[in-house]
Each structure stands twice: as C-alpha cells, then as structure tokens.
Coordinates of C-alpha atoms and ligand atoms in Angstrom, one line a residue:
M1 CA -78.5 -59.3 91.3
A2 CA -75.9 -57.4 93.1
A3 CA -74.7 -54.0 91.9
T4 CA -72.8 -54.4 88.6
Q5 CA -69.2 -53.2 88.3
R6 CA -70.5 -50.4 86.0
I7 CA -72.9 -49.2 88.8
I8 CA -70.2 -49.5 91.4
D9 CA -67.7 -47.5 89.2
F10 CA -70.4 -44.9 88.4
L11 CA -71.1 -44.3 92.1
A12 CA -67.4 -44.2 92.9
T13 CA -66.5 -41.7 90.2
R14 CA -69.6 -39.5 90.1
R15 CA -70.4 -39.6 93.8
P16 CA -73.9 -38.3 93.4
E17 CA -75.3 -36.4 96.4
G18 CA -78.5 -37.7 98.0
P19 CA -80.4 -40.9 97.3
C20 CA -80.5 -42.0 93.7
L21 CA -81.2 -45.0 91.5
V22 CA -78.4 -46.2 89.1
L23 CA -79.6 -48.6 86.4
D24 CA -77.4 -50.6 84.1
L25 CA -78.9 -51.0 80.6
D26 CA -76.8 -54.0 79.9
I27 CA -78.9 -56.0 82.4
V28 CA -82.1 -54.8 80.8
A29 CA -80.8 -56.0 77.4
D30 CA -79.9 -59.4 79.0
N31 CA -83.3 -59.7 80.5
F32 CA -85.0 -58.9 77.2
R33 CA -83.0 -61.6 75.5
A34 CA -83.8 -64.1 78.3
F35 CA -87.5 -63.5 77.9
R36 CA -87.2 -63.9 74.1
R37 CA -85.4 -67.2 74.6
A38 CA -87.8 -68.4 77.3
L39 CA -91.0 -67.7 75.2
P40 CA -89.8 -67.4 71.6
D41 CA -93.4 -67.4 70.2
S42 CA -94.7 -64.7 72.5
A43 CA -94.5 -61.0 71.7
I44 CA -93.0 -59.0 74.5
F45 CA -94.9 -55.9 75.6
Y46 CA -92.7 -54.1 78.2
A47 CA -94.9 -52.7 81.0
V48 CA -93.8 -49.1 80.9
K49 CA -95.1 -48.4 84.4
A50 CA -92.2 -50.4 85.9
N51 CA -89.7 -47.8 84.8
P52 CA -90.4 -45.4 82.0
A53 CA -86.8 -43.9 81.7
P54 CA -86.4 -42.8 78.1
E55 CA -83.1 -44.7 77.8
I56 CA -84.8 -48.0 78.8
L57 CA -87.7 -47.4 76.3
R58 CA -85.3 -46.5 73.5
L59 CA -83.2 -49.6 74.1
L60 CA -86.2 -51.9 74.2
A61 CA -87.7 -50.3 71.1
T62 CA -84.5 -50.9 69.3
M63 CA -84.4 -54.6 70.4
G64 CA -87.9 -55.1 69.0
S65 CA -90.0 -54.8 72.2
N66 CA -93.7 -53.7 72.2
F67 CA -95.1 -51.6 75.0
D68 CA -97.9 -52.1 77.5
C69 CA -99.0 -48.6 78.5
A70 CA -101.3 -47.5 81.3
S71 CA -102.0 -43.9 80.2
V72 CA -101.8 -41.5 77.3
A73 CA -98.6 -40.1 78.8
E74 CA -97.0 -43.6 78.7
I75 CA -98.2 -44.0 75.1
E76 CA -96.5 -40.8 74.2
M77 CA -93.3 -41.9 75.9
A78 CA -93.3 -45.1 74.0
L79 CA -93.9 -43.3 70.7
D80 CA -91.1 -40.8 71.5
A81 CA -88.8 -43.8 72.1
G82 CA -89.4 -45.0 68.6
A83 CA -92.3 -47.5 68.9
T84 CA -94.9 -47.4 66.2
P85 CA -98.6 -47.3 67.4
A86 CA -99.0 -50.9 66.2
R87 CA -96.5 -51.9 68.9
I88 CA -98.5 -50.3 71.7
S89 CA -101.3 -51.7 73.8
F90 CA -103.4 -49.5 76.1
G91 CA -103.5 -52.1 78.9
N92 CA -105.3 -50.2 81.6
T93 CA -108.9 -51.4 82.1
I94 CA -109.8 -48.0 83.7
K95 CA -109.7 -45.2 81.1
K96 CA -111.4 -41.9 80.5
E97 CA -113.2 -41.9 77.2
R98 CA -111.3 -38.9 76.0
D99 CA -108.0 -40.7 76.7
V100 CA -109.3 -43.6 74.6
A101 CA -110.0 -41.1 71.9
R102 CA -106.5 -39.5 72.2
A103 CA -104.8 -43.0 72.0
H104 CA -106.9 -43.8 69.0
A105 CA -105.9 -40.5 67.4
L106 CA -102.3 -41.4 68.0
G107 CA -102.8 -44.6 66.1
V108 CA -103.2 -47.1 69.0
S109 CA -105.7 -49.8 68.2
L110 CA -105.4 -52.4 71.0
F111 CA -107.3 -51.8 74.2
A112 CA -107.9 -53.7 77.5
V113 CA -111.4 -53.9 78.9
D114 CA -113.1 -55.8 81.7
C115 CA -116.7 -54.7 81.6
E116 CA -119.4 -53.7 79.1
E117 CA -119.2 -50.0 80.1
E118 CA -115.6 -49.8 79.1
V119 CA -116.3 -51.6 75.8
E120 CA -118.9 -48.9 75.0
K121 CA -116.3 -46.2 75.6
V122 CA -113.9 -47.9 73.3
A123 CA -116.6 -48.4 70.6
R124 CA -117.5 -44.7 70.7
A125 CA -114.0 -43.3 71.0
A126 CA -111.9 -45.9 69.0
P127 CA -114.3 -47.4 66.5
G128 CA -113.1 -50.7 64.9
A129 CA -110.3 -51.2 67.5
R130 CA -109.2 -54.5 68.9
V131 CA -110.1 -55.3 72.5
F132 CA -109.1 -58.0 74.9
C133 CA -111.0 -58.7 78.1
R134 CA -109.1 -59.2 81.3
V135 CA -110.2 -62.0 83.6
L136 CA -109.7 -62.1 87.3
T137 CA -107.0 -64.2 88.9
D138 CA -106.5 -65.0 92.6
G139 CA -102.9 -63.7 92.7
E140 CA -102.0 -66.7 94.8
G141 CA -98.2 -67.1 95.0
A142 CA -97.5 -63.4 94.2
E143 CA -95.7 -61.2 96.6
W144 CA -97.4 -58.1 95.1
P145 CA -100.8 -59.4 94.2
L146 CA -103.0 -57.5 91.7
S147 CA -106.2 -59.4 92.2
R148 CA -109.8 -58.0 92.6
K149 CA -109.2 -54.5 91.1
F150 CA -108.9 -55.6 87.5
G151 CA -110.7 -58.2 85.5
C152 CA -114.0 -60.0 85.6
V153 CA -115.0 -63.6 85.9
P154 CA -114.7 -65.7 82.7
A155 CA -118.5 -66.0 82.3
M156 CA -118.7 -62.2 82.2
A157 CA -115.7 -62.0 79.8
I158 CA -117.8 -63.9 77.3
D159 CA -120.6 -61.3 77.4
V160 CA -118.1 -58.4 77.4
L161 CA -116.4 -59.7 74.3
A162 CA -119.7 -60.6 72.6
H163 CA -120.8 -57.0 73.3
A164 CA -117.6 -55.7 71.8
H165 CA -118.2 -57.8 68.7
D166 CA -121.8 -56.5 68.4
L167 CA -120.6 -52.9 68.6
G168 CA -118.2 -53.4 65.6
L169 CA -115.0 -53.8 67.6
T170 CA -112.7 -56.8 67.0
A171 CA -113.0 -59.1 70.0
T172 CA -109.4 -60.2 69.9
G173 CA -108.8 -62.2 73.1
V174 CA -108.3 -62.6 76.8
S175 CA -105.8 -61.1 79.2
F176 CA -104.9 -61.8 82.8
H177 CA -102.1 -61.0 85.3
V178 CA -101.1 -63.6 87.8
G179 CA -99.8 -61.1 90.3
S180 CA -96.5 -59.3 90.4
Q181 CA -93.4 -61.0 91.8
Q182 CA -95.1 -64.3 91.1
I183 CA -92.9 -67.1 92.6
N184 CA -95.0 -70.0 91.4
T185 CA -94.1 -71.0 87.8
E186 CA -97.4 -72.9 87.6
A187 CA -99.6 -69.8 88.3
W188 CA -100.4 -69.3 84.7
D189 CA -102.2 -72.7 84.4
S190 CA -105.6 -71.9 85.8
A191 CA -105.8 -68.5 84.0
L192 CA -105.0 -70.2 80.7
S193 CA -107.7 -72.7 81.5
D194 CA -110.1 -69.8 81.9
A195 CA -108.9 -68.2 78.7
A196 CA -109.5 -71.5 76.8
F197 CA -113.0 -71.6 78.2
V198 CA -113.7 -68.1 76.9
F199 CA -112.2 -69.0 73.5
N200 CA -114.2 -72.2 73.2
T201 CA -117.5 -70.7 74.3
L202 CA -117.2 -67.7 71.9
A203 CA -116.1 -69.9 69.1
E204 CA -119.5 -71.8 69.4
R205 CA -121.1 -68.4 68.9
G206 CA -119.0 -67.7 65.8
I207 CA -116.7 -65.2 67.5
V208 CA -113.1 -66.4 66.9
L209 CA -110.6 -65.0 69.4
T210 CA -106.9 -65.0 68.5
L211 CA -104.9 -63.5 71.3
V212 CA -104.0 -64.4 74.9
N213 CA -102.2 -61.7 76.8
M214 CA -100.4 -63.5 79.7
G215 CA -99.4 -60.3 81.5
G216 CA -96.4 -59.8 83.8
G217 CA -95.6 -61.4 87.1
F218 CA -92.0 -62.5 86.3
P219 CA -90.0 -61.9 89.4
T220 CA -86.8 -60.1 90.4
R221 CA -84.4 -61.7 92.8
Y222 CA -84.6 -59.9 96.1
L223 CA -83.5 -61.8 99.2
K224 CA -84.6 -65.2 98.0
D225 CA -83.7 -67.1 94.8
V226 CA -86.4 -67.1 92.1
P227 CA -86.9 -69.5 89.2
S228 CA -85.3 -68.5 85.9
A229 CA -87.2 -67.0 82.9
E230 CA -86.6 -70.3 81.2
A231 CA -88.4 -72.2 84.0
Y232 CA -91.4 -69.8 83.6
G233 CA -91.3 -70.3 79.8
R234 CA -91.3 -74.1 80.1
S235 CA -94.2 -74.1 82.5
I236 CA -96.3 -71.5 80.5
F237 CA -95.7 -73.4 77.3
A238 CA -96.8 -76.7 78.9
A239 CA -100.0 -74.9 80.2
L240 CA -100.7 -73.5 76.7
K241 CA -100.4 -77.0 75.2
R242 CA -102.6 -78.4 78.0
H243 CA -105.4 -76.0 77.4
F244 CA -105.2 -75.1 73.7
G245 CA -103.8 -78.3 72.3
N246 CA -102.5 -77.8 68.8
R247 CA -104.3 -74.6 68.4
I248 CA -102.1 -72.3 70.5
P249 CA -103.2 -68.7 69.9
E250 CA -101.0 -65.7 69.4
T251 CA -99.6 -64.8 72.9
I252 CA -98.2 -61.7 74.6
I253 CA -96.2 -61.3 77.8
E254 CA -95.9 -58.0 79.6
P255 CA -92.9 -58.1 81.9
G256 CA -92.2 -55.1 84.0
R257 CA -90.4 -56.0 87.2
G258 CA -88.7 -59.0 85.5
M259 CA -87.3 -56.7 82.8
V260 CA -85.8 -53.9 84.9
G261 CA -85.9 -54.8 88.6
D262 CA -82.5 -56.4 88.9
A263 CA -80.9 -53.7 86.6
G264 CA -81.1 -51.0 89.3
V265 CA -79.5 -50.2 92.6
I266 CA -80.5 -47.3 94.9
K267 CA -77.7 -45.6 96.8
A268 CA -78.9 -44.2 100.1
E269 CA -77.4 -42.9 103.4
V270 CA -78.0 -43.5 107.1
V271 CA -79.4 -40.3 108.6
L272 CA -79.9 -41.5 112.2
V273 CA -79.5 -44.6 114.4
S274 CA -81.5 -44.4 117.7
K275 CA -83.5 -46.2 120.3
K276 CA -86.8 -45.4 121.9
S277 CA -85.7 -46.2 125.5
A278 CA -82.5 -47.3 127.2
E279 CA -83.9 -50.9 127.5
D280 CA -85.0 -51.0 123.8
D281 CA -83.5 -54.1 122.3
K282 CA -84.0 -52.9 118.7
R283 CA -82.3 -49.9 117.0
W284 CA -84.2 -47.7 114.6
V285 CA -82.1 -47.1 111.5
F286 CA -83.4 -44.1 109.4
L287 CA -82.3 -43.8 105.8
D288 CA -82.6 -40.7 103.5
I289 CA -85.1 -42.7 101.4
G290 CA -88.4 -44.4 102.5
K291 CA -91.9 -45.2 101.3
F292 CA -92.5 -41.8 99.8
G293 CA -89.1 -41.6 98.1
G294 CA -89.5 -44.6 95.9
L295 CA -89.7 -47.6 98.2
A296 CA -93.5 -47.8 98.2
E297 CA -93.5 -51.5 97.6
T298 CA -92.4 -52.0 101.2
M299 CA -96.0 -51.4 102.0
D300 CA -97.1 -54.2 104.3
E301 CA -93.5 -55.3 104.1
A302 CA -94.4 -57.0 100.8
I303 CA -91.1 -56.5 99.0
R304 CA -88.0 -57.1 101.0
Y305 CA -85.0 -55.6 99.2
P306 CA -81.4 -56.8 99.7
I307 CA -79.4 -54.1 101.5
V308 CA -75.6 -54.0 101.3
T309 CA -73.3 -51.9 103.4
K310 CA -69.5 -51.7 103.7
R311 CA -69.8 -53.1 107.3
D312 CA -71.5 -56.4 106.3
G313 CA -68.6 -58.5 107.8
D314 CA -69.5 -57.1 111.3
R315 CA -72.1 -58.6 113.7
M316 CA -75.6 -58.2 112.4
E317 CA -78.6 -57.4 114.5
P318 CA -82.2 -56.9 113.5
C319 CA -83.4 -53.3 113.4
V320 CA -86.4 -51.3 112.5
L321 CA -85.7 -49.6 109.2
A322 CA -87.5 -46.4 108.4
G323 CA -87.5 -43.5 106.0
P324 CA -86.8 -39.8 106.6
T325 CA -90.2 -38.1 106.3
C326 CA -92.4 -36.8 109.2
D327 CA -95.1 -39.5 108.5
S328 CA -95.3 -42.5 110.8
A329 CA -96.3 -44.7 107.9
D330 CA -92.8 -44.2 106.5
V331 CA -91.4 -47.3 108.1
L332 CA -90.0 -49.9 105.8
Y333 CA -89.5 -53.0 108.0
E334 CA -90.8 -53.3 111.5
K335 CA -93.1 -56.4 111.7
K336 CA -90.1 -58.4 110.5
P337 CA -87.1 -56.4 111.6
Y338 CA -84.2 -56.2 109.1
P339 CA -80.7 -57.5 110.1
L340 CA -78.0 -54.9 109.6
P341 CA -74.5 -54.5 111.0
I342 CA -74.5 -53.3 114.6
S343 CA -71.6 -51.0 113.7
L344 CA -73.7 -49.1 111.1
T345 CA -73.6 -45.4 111.7
V346 CA -74.8 -42.0 110.6
G347 CA -73.4 -41.1 107.2
D348 CA -72.8 -44.7 106.1
E349 CA -73.8 -45.4 102.5
V350 CA -76.1 -48.4 101.9
L351 CA -77.0 -50.0 98.5
I352 CA -80.5 -51.2 98.1
E353 CA -80.5 -53.8 95.4
G354 CA -83.2 -54.9 92.9
T355 CA -84.7 -51.5 92.8
G356 CA -84.9 -50.9 89.0
A357 CA -88.7 -51.4 88.9
Y358 CA -91.5 -49.6 90.7
T359 CA -89.3 -47.0 92.5
T360 CA -88.7 -43.8 90.6
T361 CA -92.3 -43.5 89.4
Y362 CA -93.6 -44.0 92.9
S363 CA -91.6 -41.0 94.1
A364 CA -92.8 -38.4 91.6
V365 CA -94.0 -36.0 94.3
A366 CA -91.6 -34.2 96.6
F367 CA -93.4 -35.2 99.8
N368 CA -91.9 -33.3 102.8
G369 CA -89.7 -31.3 100.4
F370 CA -87.5 -34.3 99.6
E371 CA -86.8 -34.2 95.9
P372 CA -88.1 -37.0 93.7
L373 CA -85.7 -40.0 93.4
R374 CA -83.0 -39.1 90.9
S375 CA -82.2 -41.7 88.3
Y376 CA -79.0 -42.3 86.3
V377 CA -79.4 -44.8 83.4
I378 CA -76.0 -46.0 82.3
Ligands
LIG401 C1 -101.6 -54.8 82.8 C2 -100.2 -55.0 83.4 N1 -99.3 -55.6 82.6 C3 -98.1 -55.9 83.1 C4 -97.7 -55.4 84.4 C5 -96.3 -55.7 84.8 O1 -96.3 -56.6 85.8 P1 -94.9 -57.1 86.4 O2 -94.1 -55.9 86.9 O3 -95.3 -58.1 87.5 O4 -94.2 -57.9 85.3 C6 -98.7 -54.8 85.2 C7 -98.3 -54.4 86.5 O5 -99.0 -53.8 87.3 C8 -100.0 -54.6 84.7 O6 -100.9 -53.9 85.4

C-alpha cells in the first residue's frame, strides 16, 4: 500500500524534521473490517507488539478487538485503551512468575504455555486461569519465521495440558503461529491437523478443549503482491472443516503485521551517497534511518520494503543501502542490492512504505544518540 493522501498531506504541511513514521488509522480500521469479514467466526486479538501506539489500541478497542499481549506493560496499554481484562490474552510463553501474578491481579485469565514448568508458574500465580498450549510449526513459507523458540511438539502439548488440568487450571486449547509474513495461505493446515490431534487425544482422557488460537502471520504487501485476507479466511476455514468436521471449536486470530503494516510510511532522508573505490560499480546510499532506528526486520534482508523517491522516473541502478550509525551491521540491503534512481542525492527525501508494524518498538533505544523513531498517528 502506497502512502495515503492523508499521509502525503501530513508530511507536506507538517514537514517533520528527521525520520518518522506516519500511520493512517483509516487503513487500520479497513484492515480490522477485512479480517472480520474473512473469518467472521474467529475473535480478533490484535498483537500489540506490532505497534502499541495508544491511538491504534483505542481505535481497535472501540471496534471490538481483543488484544494479544507479550508483557505486563502491553496488558496495561490495552487496559488503558479501554479493553476489559476478559478481552486480553497473555500470549508470551516465556513469563516471570511475578508477571503472571500481576496479570492475574489485573484480571487477565487467559495465558499461553508451552511446557510443564510454565504451567506450574501459572497454577501458582493465577490459580484457576485458562491456559492454551502452543505447538511448534516449521515456519515454512514465512518471510519472518518464528519457529523453534516457541511451542512444543503436539505429543508434549498433550502432557502439558493434562498437567494444567491436574493443577486445577482450565486446559482450554491449542495455539500456534505459522510464521510472520506468511505467504502461503495453506500454511495453517498442518498446524490445525496437530491441534485436532491434541483435541482428540485429550478428549479420550476426558479433557475437553474448546479453543484454537491460530496466531498471526497475515502479510503486508511489501514489494510483491500478497493474497487477500479473504483468501486466507477461505483456506483457514477449509482446513478447520477438514480437521474438526462439524465440531469446529472457538477460534482466535492474532494479526499484528496484517493489521497495521500497510497503514504506516516512514519518511527518511539521504545522508550520503558514496563509493569505496573509483572502480566500484555500486554506490552506497546512507539514510538517516537503519536497523537500529526501526528497520530491524531488514536483518538477513528478510523484509524488503518498497522505497519511493521523487526521482523514480530516472534511471535506476542497484545500490547498497545502509543506515547512519557507526555499526557495520547497520546495512539494510547488500546481498541483494536495492535499485534506486542514479540521480538520488544528499538531502533527498525517501518514503519507506509498509512500515506500520515492527518499526517504532524496535527503535526504543537511542543507539548512537539517534532519537527513537518518532511516530504520528493520524
Ligand atoms: C503470539 C503471537 N501472536 C501474534 C503475533 C503477530 O504476528 P504477525 O505480526 O505475523 O501477525 C506474534 C508475533 O510475533 C506472536 O508472537
């Protein structure tokens, strides 16, 4: 999604100094409605980590969203935005016991776990709470995979949930995340098959699960087209039918990137254009924003943002694109150089599109004295 007219007008009239994110709430509202249409029977839990700007949380709370929170701080932000505790899930599988206790004291009663040790923390600090167990996925098809760190194999999820049941918790269901920026609409199928296996095995032991948390993964359009929310909805619903038949459980989705990614544009500036030798065939273009200023997802060149300049009609040539800090890791695109106009020069403004998700929060520390990424939500 290119910069909206509202974003273009904001930049033209306000002319903010330095790099900044400008995010259009109308797009967030459109995305929320698209998810609701695509999966009308699933509750939407916005993944706050994608962009916790209070204006976004307030809008989504008003529209009826629930919230997936990774920490007590995010839970407090969701509550401040108007969400009730019943609309909040503590979705991080790695929590301090005292944070579980704080969440419980705030009224939150839904927690993610992926091992028996975490179940024991929840049983001690949030007695009687509902827990869902995250299962591993392979992240295949995702441009920003989340595999390995979170979840356990389905056979272990059975023991984890049975343990929760034995400790007086409500073993409520199974969760998974198919990897962020998931391009394959069929990626939910094998995770739903695993979820059905856990449901059926526990039912034989008299433990009735009711919830499948199908996570995030819904993409933002960067340089390539991506399937619509509707296409994901169709494919996910077909997989639910395939694996659960007529007994489709309660379901949740937790979109982060797909909710806010295309609502934001970062305005940045060219600081330097140079070469390393007279014979060098590639320019280095340095921006006033880089990996440490909010573009962390360019790590391993995973996410390739669309970049728009006023000189885009001129001849384009690949360049190495880098950030402004004195850290050699602060290079955005080098393995696969980025085509930019040959006429691009110091002081030129560039618009980095699709940057509404996973940018401001990654730049919370003023590394090298560069201020954290400013954000304007309009
Ligand atoms: C538990 C959980 N849910 C949802 C999300 C959001 O994922 P996405 O931005 O791919 O929609 C994440 C992202 O890390 C997550 O960890």
